């Protein structure tokens, strides 16, 4: 079993827990790695941290459907894990001040809770911009010898890589790349056009949804952070084309549905113009599930082998702000699979 703690019981946590229940019922989940020694059904969420009084003190099976979460119920979750009160720090700044109803309970000792539950992997699902809170949970994970996965845009890998590496604790991040999110699809279309000899000159992407994450990302300072990461990632795959990508609006009735619009312009043949317009609709939070299930299992494999720090070959495939952004999705996937194949045949490295 892989013992997991979740930080932030929002929409992604809801989608992940429902999906884990789904696979434990023997139903398929599409796109997960099949070459790992651990299966999706080996994942067990044993600890959960939040600061909202509508979730703190409740079972996970109930908390994941409390407001402001909007992910629809696809399966009945049976978890009896109680959500405990985490640290707030900068976790409710800006617009979050009026969204989150802060619990009056005192925060728990996070590292002690992680140790008590023998947590293998901590998954950070805090809102965009919660830099101090993300750093705090990363440090607490380090103290508890738990692997840390940063699914948020907060900058964690660059500053803490050395500490995790020295203690042989895996660190994965930053900013999760969704299974078929707008950034992944946008990049894939650009790579296809490049493979056919098209010179991509400029492109843009706008995203609209009804989740809390979408709403908070519209705050100027958070918007700049998220837009910068997305734009840089897509730009790295487009040979220097002008790229603008980011969340443009919050539409409450959309709930967890996300609508993305992409426009890609370029030249082919003797400089003939070409334009691709794409309208893409998906469920935002479930887009995170498959890569999270892969990464939790990968983190456990790395931990078992005594491999610490951020691994470029792993982070480069699964995140938008990794230590290294490779030239193509194909290259990053090949390097990731080659690395895992090698690691799984080697003895534990820190002995």
Short mmCIF file of C-alpha atoms in Angstrom, two decimals:
data_model
loop_
_atom_site.label_atom_id
_atom_site.label_comp_id
_atom_site.label_asym_id
_atom_site.label_seq_id
_atom_site.Cartn_x
_atom_site.Cartn_y
_atom_site.Cartn_z
CA UNK A 1 0.00 0.00 0.00
CA UNK A 2 1.11 3.57 -0.72
CA UNK A 3 0.12 5.85 2.15
CA UNK A 4 -0.83 9.31 0.87
CA UNK A 5 -1.64 12.66 2.49
CA UNK A 6 -3.55 15.37 0.63
CA UNK A 7 -3.02 19.06 1.32
CA UNK A 8 -6.10 21.02 0.24
CA UNK A 9 -9.37 19.10 -0.08
CA UNK A 10 -10.65 20.92 -3.12
CA UNK A 11 -11.92 19.83 -6.51
CA UNK A 12 -8.83 17.88 -7.55
CA UNK A 13 -8.86 15.98 -4.26
CA UNK A 14 -12.50 15.12 -4.92
CA UNK A 15 -11.77 13.84 -8.43
CA UNK A 16 -8.76 11.85 -7.23
CA UNK A 17 -10.61 10.17 -4.34
CA UNK A 18 -13.56 9.27 -6.55
CA UNK A 19 -11.20 7.82 -9.14
CA UNK A 20 -9.33 5.75 -6.54
CA UNK A 21 -12.68 4.37 -5.35
CA UNK A 22 -13.54 3.67 -8.97
CA UNK A 23 -10.47 1.51 -9.61
CA UNK A 24 -10.90 -0.33 -6.30
CA UNK A 25 -14.29 -1.41 -7.62
CA UNK A 26 -12.47 -3.06 -10.51
CA UNK A 27 -13.33 -0.41 -13.09
CA UNK A 28 -10.76 0.90 -15.60
CA UNK A 29 -8.92 4.20 -15.48
CA UNK A 30 -7.49 5.27 -18.81
CA UNK A 31 -3.92 6.30 -19.51
CA UNK A 32 -2.09 5.27 -16.32
CA UNK A 33 1.35 3.67 -16.53
CA UNK A 34 1.17 -0.11 -16.42
CA UNK A 35 4.90 -0.79 -16.03
CA UNK A 36 5.16 0.23 -12.36
CA UNK A 37 5.32 -2.33 -9.52
CA UNK A 38 2.47 -0.54 -7.72
CA UNK A 39 -1.08 -0.48 -9.05
CA UNK A 40 -3.58 2.41 -8.75
CA UNK A 41 -5.58 0.38 -6.24
CA UNK A 42 -2.50 0.26 -3.98
CA UNK A 43 -2.95 3.98 -3.25
CA UNK A 44 -4.60 4.77 0.08
CA UNK A 45 -5.28 8.31 1.27
CA UNK A 46 -4.63 8.17 5.01
CA UNK A 47 -4.36 11.88 5.91
CA UNK A 48 -6.03 15.08 4.74
CA UNK A 49 -5.37 18.74 5.62
CA UNK A 50 -7.57 21.77 5.02
CA UNK A 51 -8.47 25.09 6.69
CA UNK A 52 -12.15 25.47 5.74
CA UNK A 53 -14.58 24.76 8.60
CA UNK A 54 -16.98 23.11 6.14
CA UNK A 55 -14.40 20.36 5.64
CA UNK A 56 -12.27 20.22 8.80
CA UNK A 57 -13.53 17.55 11.21
CA UNK A 58 -15.55 15.73 8.56
CA UNK A 59 -14.89 12.43 6.83
CA UNK A 60 -13.19 12.74 3.46
CA UNK A 61 -16.16 10.98 1.90
CA UNK A 62 -18.29 13.98 2.93
CA UNK A 63 -15.72 16.81 2.80
CA UNK A 64 -14.97 16.39 -0.91
CA UNK A 65 -18.55 17.38 -1.76
CA UNK A 66 -18.72 20.43 0.52
CA UNK A 67 -18.70 23.97 -0.88
CA UNK A 68 -16.91 25.56 -2.59
CA UNK A 69 -16.16 22.23 -4.35
CA UNK A 70 -18.13 21.71 -7.57
CA UNK A 71 -16.95 18.31 -8.86
CA UNK A 72 -20.03 16.14 -9.53
CA UNK A 73 -20.37 12.83 -7.70
CA UNK A 74 -19.44 9.98 -10.01
CA UNK A 75 -18.98 7.32 -7.33
CA UNK A 76 -19.67 6.94 -3.61
CA UNK A 77 -16.41 7.35 -1.66
CA UNK A 78 -16.10 5.20 1.47
CA UNK A 79 -13.12 6.86 3.19
CA UNK A 80 -13.48 7.41 6.96
CA UNK A 81 -10.34 9.58 7.13
CA UNK A 82 -11.09 12.78 9.07
CA UNK A 83 -9.92 16.09 7.57
CA UNK A 84 -7.65 17.87 10.06
CA UNK A 85 -6.89 21.56 10.45
CA UNK A 86 -3.74 22.63 8.63
CA UNK A 87 -1.80 25.89 8.70
CA UNK A 88 -3.29 28.89 6.89
CA UNK A 89 -0.29 31.16 6.23
CA UNK A 90 -1.05 32.72 2.79
CA UNK A 91 -3.67 30.10 1.91
CA UNK A 92 -6.61 32.54 2.01
CA UNK A 93 -5.19 35.78 0.67
CA UNK A 94 -7.03 37.96 -1.80
CA UNK A 95 -10.35 36.66 -3.11
CA UNK A 96 -9.95 33.49 -1.03
CA UNK A 97 -10.70 35.63 2.03
CA UNK A 98 -14.37 35.66 1.05
CA UNK A 99 -14.48 32.11 -0.32
CA UNK A 100 -12.90 30.16 2.54
CA UNK A 101 -14.71 29.95 5.89
CA UNK A 102 -11.68 29.47 8.13
CA UNK A 103 -11.91 26.87 10.87
CA UNK A 104 -11.50 28.12 14.44
CA UNK A 105 -9.72 24.93 15.47
CA UNK A 106 -5.97 25.16 16.11
CA UNK A 107 -3.66 23.73 13.41
CA UNK A 108 -2.24 20.27 13.99
CA UNK A 109 1.48 19.46 14.05
CA UNK A 110 1.77 18.44 10.41
CA UNK A 111 5.11 16.60 10.50
CA UNK A 112 4.00 14.60 13.56
CA UNK A 113 0.74 13.68 11.84
CA UNK A 114 2.66 12.52 8.77
CA UNK A 115 5.00 10.44 10.89
CA UNK A 116 2.16 8.92 12.89
CA UNK A 117 0.40 7.79 9.72
CA UNK A 118 3.68 6.67 8.09
CA UNK A 119 2.84 8.76 5.01
CA UNK A 120 4.84 7.84 1.91
CA UNK A 121 3.75 10.71 -0.34
CA UNK A 122 2.32 14.18 0.36
CA UNK A 123 0.36 15.73 -2.53
CA UNK A 124 0.11 19.54 -2.49
CA UNK A 125 -3.19 20.72 -3.99
CA UNK A 126 -3.31 24.25 -2.54
CA UNK A 127 -4.58 27.19 -4.63
CA UNK A 128 -2.36 29.06 -7.08
CA UNK A 129 -0.32 31.67 -5.24
CA UNK A 130 -0.14 29.94 -1.83
CA UNK A 131 3.66 30.08 -1.86
CA UNK A 132 4.30 30.25 1.89
CA UNK A 133 1.82 27.47 2.66
CA UNK A 134 3.29 25.26 -0.06
CA UNK A 135 6.81 25.82 1.27
CA UNK A 136 5.60 25.02 4.78
CA UNK A 137 4.09 21.67 3.77
CA UNK A 138 7.18 20.80 1.75
CA UNK A 139 9.34 21.43 4.83
CA UNK A 140 6.99 19.38 7.01
CA UNK A 141 7.19 16.54 4.51
CA UNK A 142 10.97 16.74 4.62
CA UNK A 143 10.90 16.50 8.43
CA UNK A 144 8.63 13.44 8.20
CA UNK A 145 10.69 11.76 5.43
CA UNK A 146 7.64 11.81 3.14
CA UNK A 147 7.99 12.36 -0.60
CA UNK A 148 6.48 15.69 -1.69
CA UNK A 149 4.59 16.33 -4.91
CA UNK A 150 3.82 19.94 -5.79
CA UNK A 151 0.88 20.03 -8.19
CA UNK A 152 0.61 23.83 -7.82
CA UNK A 153 2.46 26.69 -9.60
CA UNK A 154 4.28 27.62 -6.36
CA UNK A 155 8.05 27.50 -6.76
CA UNK A 156 9.25 24.59 -4.62
CA UNK A 157 11.61 22.41 -6.64
CA UNK A 158 14.28 25.01 -7.30
CA UNK A 159 14.68 26.07 -3.66
CA UNK A 160 14.30 22.69 -1.92
CA UNK A 161 15.77 20.23 -4.41
CA UNK A 162 19.13 19.98 -2.63
CA UNK A 163 17.60 19.36 0.81
CA UNK A 164 15.37 16.56 -0.48
CA UNK A 165 18.25 15.07 -2.45
CA UNK A 166 20.59 15.05 0.54
CA UNK A 167 18.00 13.15 2.61
CA UNK A 168 17.10 10.74 -0.22
CA UNK A 169 13.48 11.93 -0.32
CA UNK A 170 11.72 12.39 -3.68
CA UNK A 171 10.51 15.87 -4.68
CA UNK A 172 8.25 16.21 -7.74
CA UNK A 173 7.00 19.46 -9.31
CA UNK A 174 6.13 22.18 -10.12
CA UNK A 175 2.64 22.78 -11.58
CA UNK A 176 1.00 19.56 -12.76
CA UNK A 177 0.46 19.07 -16.49
CA UNK A 178 -3.04 17.65 -16.95
CA UNK A 179 -3.72 14.47 -18.88
CA UNK A 180 -5.59 16.26 -21.68
CA UNK A 181 -5.75 19.83 -20.37
CA UNK A 182 -5.52 22.87 -22.61
CA UNK A 183 -1.75 23.21 -22.26
CA UNK A 184 -1.12 19.55 -23.11
CA UNK A 185 -3.44 19.63 -26.13
CA UNK A 186 -2.12 23.01 -27.31
CA UNK A 187 1.47 21.75 -27.14
CA UNK A 188 0.54 18.53 -28.92
CA UNK A 189 -1.05 20.38 -31.86
CA UNK A 190 2.01 22.63 -32.18
CA UNK A 191 4.30 19.60 -32.17
CA UNK A 192 2.20 17.98 -34.91
CA UNK A 193 2.39 21.12 -37.05
CA UNK A 194 6.17 21.32 -36.53
CA UNK A 195 6.52 17.65 -37.52
CA UNK A 196 4.85 18.52 -40.85
CA UNK A 197 7.24 21.40 -41.49
CA UNK A 198 4.95 24.26 -40.45
CA UNK A 199 6.66 27.32 -38.94
CA UNK A 200 4.45 28.33 -36.03
CA UNK A 201 4.63 32.11 -35.64
CA UNK A 202 2.14 32.96 -32.90
CA UNK A 203 -0.50 31.32 -30.78
CA UNK A 204 -2.80 32.01 -27.88
CA UNK A 205 -4.99 30.05 -25.47
CA UNK A 206 -7.77 31.19 -23.16
CA UNK A 207 -9.43 29.02 -20.50
CA UNK A 208 -12.84 29.46 -18.87
CA UNK A 209 -14.25 27.43 -15.97
CA UNK A 210 -16.38 27.64 -12.82
CA UNK A 211 -13.99 26.31 -10.18
CA UNK A 212 -12.50 28.18 -7.23
CA UNK A 213 -9.05 27.78 -8.80
CA UNK A 214 -10.27 29.58 -11.92
CA UNK A 215 -11.72 32.42 -9.86
CA UNK A 216 -8.60 33.00 -7.77
CA UNK A 217 -6.34 32.76 -10.82
CA UNK A 218 -8.06 35.85 -12.24
CA UNK A 219 -6.46 37.99 -9.52
CA UNK A 220 -3.74 39.93 -11.32
CA UNK A 221 -0.75 38.62 -9.36
CA UNK A 222 -1.94 35.00 -9.56
CA UNK A 223 -2.92 35.42 -13.21
CA UNK A 224 0.57 36.63 -14.12
CA UNK A 225 2.12 33.63 -12.32
CA UNK A 226 -0.06 31.05 -14.05
CA UNK A 227 0.04 32.75 -17.45
CA UNK A 228 3.82 33.00 -17.32
CA UNK A 229 4.25 29.29 -16.60
CA UNK A 230 1.80 28.17 -19.30
CA UNK A 231 3.18 30.56 -21.91
CA UNK A 232 6.80 29.57 -21.24
CA UNK A 233 5.99 25.85 -21.41
CA UNK A 234 4.16 26.17 -24.74
CA UNK A 235 6.82 28.54 -26.10
CA UNK A 236 9.57 26.00 -25.39
CA UNK A 237 7.75 23.56 -27.68
CA UNK A 238 7.13 26.04 -30.49
CA UNK A 239 10.64 27.18 -31.45
CA UNK A 240 10.20 30.74 -30.23
CA UNK A 241 6.72 31.57 -31.47
CA UNK A 242 4.86 34.38 -29.73
CA UNK A 243 2.72 32.67 -27.07
CA UNK A 244 0.05 33.96 -24.71
CA UNK A 245 -1.88 31.47 -22.59
CA UNK A 246 -3.94 31.78 -19.43
CA UNK A 247 -7.30 31.82 -17.67
CA UNK A 248 -9.55 34.53 -19.03
CA UNK A 249 -12.83 34.25 -17.13
CA UNK A 250 -14.81 32.59 -14.35
CA UNK A 251 -18.31 31.37 -15.22
CA UNK A 252 -19.95 29.93 -12.12
CA UNK A 253 -22.55 27.73 -13.83
CA UNK A 254 -19.82 25.83 -15.68
CA UNK A 255 -18.77 24.24 -12.40
CA UNK A 256 -15.90 21.83 -13.06
CA UNK A 257 -16.34 22.04 -16.82
CA UNK A 258 -13.50 23.84 -18.60
CA UNK A 259 -13.72 25.47 -22.01
CA UNK A 260 -10.47 26.27 -23.79
CA UNK A 261 -10.03 28.20 -27.02
CA UNK A 262 -6.77 28.02 -28.93
CA UNK A 263 -5.58 29.78 -32.06
CA UNK A 264 -2.35 28.74 -33.76
CA UNK A 265 -0.96 30.66 -36.72
CA UNK A 266 1.97 29.77 -38.93
CA UNK A 267 3.37 29.37 -42.42
CA UNK A 268 3.92 26.39 -44.70
CA UNK A 269 5.20 25.66 -48.19
CA UNK A 270 6.48 28.96 -49.66
CA UNK A 271 5.21 31.04 -46.74
CA UNK A 272 1.50 30.37 -47.17
CA UNK A 273 -0.43 31.28 -43.99
CA UNK A 274 -2.29 28.65 -41.98
CA UNK A 275 -4.50 29.09 -38.93
CA UNK A 276 -5.91 26.45 -36.58
CA UNK A 277 -8.86 27.31 -34.31
CA UNK A 278 -9.74 24.85 -31.56
CA UNK A 279 -12.61 24.72 -29.08
CA UNK A 280 -11.88 22.15 -26.37
CA UNK A 281 -14.22 21.13 -23.55
CA UNK A 282 -13.38 18.82 -20.64
CA UNK A 283 -13.86 18.32 -16.91
CA UNK A 284 -11.02 20.21 -15.28
CA UNK A 285 -10.36 18.30 -12.06
CA UNK A 286 -10.52 14.82 -13.59
CA UNK A 287 -7.80 15.97 -15.98
CA UNK A 288 -5.39 15.78 -13.03
CA UNK A 289 -6.24 12.25 -11.93
CA UNK A 290 -4.18 10.06 -14.27
CA UNK A 291 -0.90 12.00 -13.86
CA UNK A 292 -1.43 12.14 -10.08
CA UNK A 293 -1.95 8.38 -9.89
CA UNK A 294 1.23 7.87 -11.94
CA UNK A 295 3.25 10.31 -9.85
CA UNK A 296 2.15 8.91 -6.50
CA UNK A 297 3.32 5.46 -7.58
CA UNK A 298 6.53 6.83 -9.10
CA UNK A 299 7.28 8.73 -5.88
CA UNK A 300 6.91 5.49 -3.92
CA UNK A 301 9.26 3.67 -6.31
CA UNK A 302 11.86 6.43 -5.96
CA UNK A 303 11.45 6.42 -2.16
CA UNK A 304 11.87 2.64 -2.07
CA UNK A 305 15.11 3.04 -4.04
CA UNK A 306 16.45 5.85 -1.84
CA UNK A 307 16.42 8.40 -4.66
CA UNK A 308 15.89 11.97 -3.50
CA UNK A 309 15.36 15.40 -4.99
CA UNK A 310 13.68 16.40 -8.23
CA UNK A 311 14.35 14.02 -11.14
CA UNK A 312 14.38 15.98 -14.45
CA UNK A 313 13.27 12.93 -16.46
CA UNK A 314 10.17 12.51 -14.29
CA UNK A 315 9.30 16.16 -13.70
CA UNK A 316 9.94 17.06 -17.35
CA UNK A 317 7.04 14.86 -18.50
CA UNK A 318 4.49 15.50 -15.77
CA UNK A 319 4.88 19.20 -14.91
CA UNK A 320 4.71 22.60 -16.63
CA UNK A 321 7.54 24.12 -14.57
CA UNK A 322 10.06 21.27 -14.17
CA UNK A 323 13.85 21.60 -13.71
CA UNK A 324 14.22 20.92 -17.45
CA UNK A 325 11.67 21.46 -20.25
CA UNK A 326 12.45 19.07 -23.10
CA UNK A 327 11.97 19.84 -26.79
CA UNK A 328 8.94 17.62 -27.28
CA UNK A 329 6.37 15.54 -25.42
CA UNK A 330 7.66 12.47 -27.26
CA UNK A 331 11.21 13.08 -26.03
CA UNK A 332 10.14 13.74 -22.44
CA UNK A 333 8.00 10.60 -22.34
CA UNK A 334 10.81 8.46 -23.75
CA UNK A 335 13.29 9.82 -21.20
CA UNK A 336 10.79 9.27 -18.38
CA UNK A 337 10.11 5.66 -19.35
CA UNK A 338 13.82 4.93 -19.88
CA UNK A 339 14.66 6.39 -16.49
CA UNK A 340 11.98 4.37 -14.70
CA UNK A 341 13.04 1.18 -16.45
CA UNK A 342 16.60 1.72 -15.29
CA UNK A 343 15.64 2.65 -11.72
CA UNK A 344 13.45 -0.39 -11.22
CA UNK A 345 16.34 -2.72 -12.03
CA UNK A 346 18.84 -1.04 -9.69
CA UNK A 347 19.42 -1.74 -5.98
CA UNK A 348 18.56 0.82 -3.31
CA UNK A 349 21.00 3.72 -3.76
CA UNK A 350 21.36 5.08 -0.23
CA UNK A 351 22.55 1.88 1.41
#
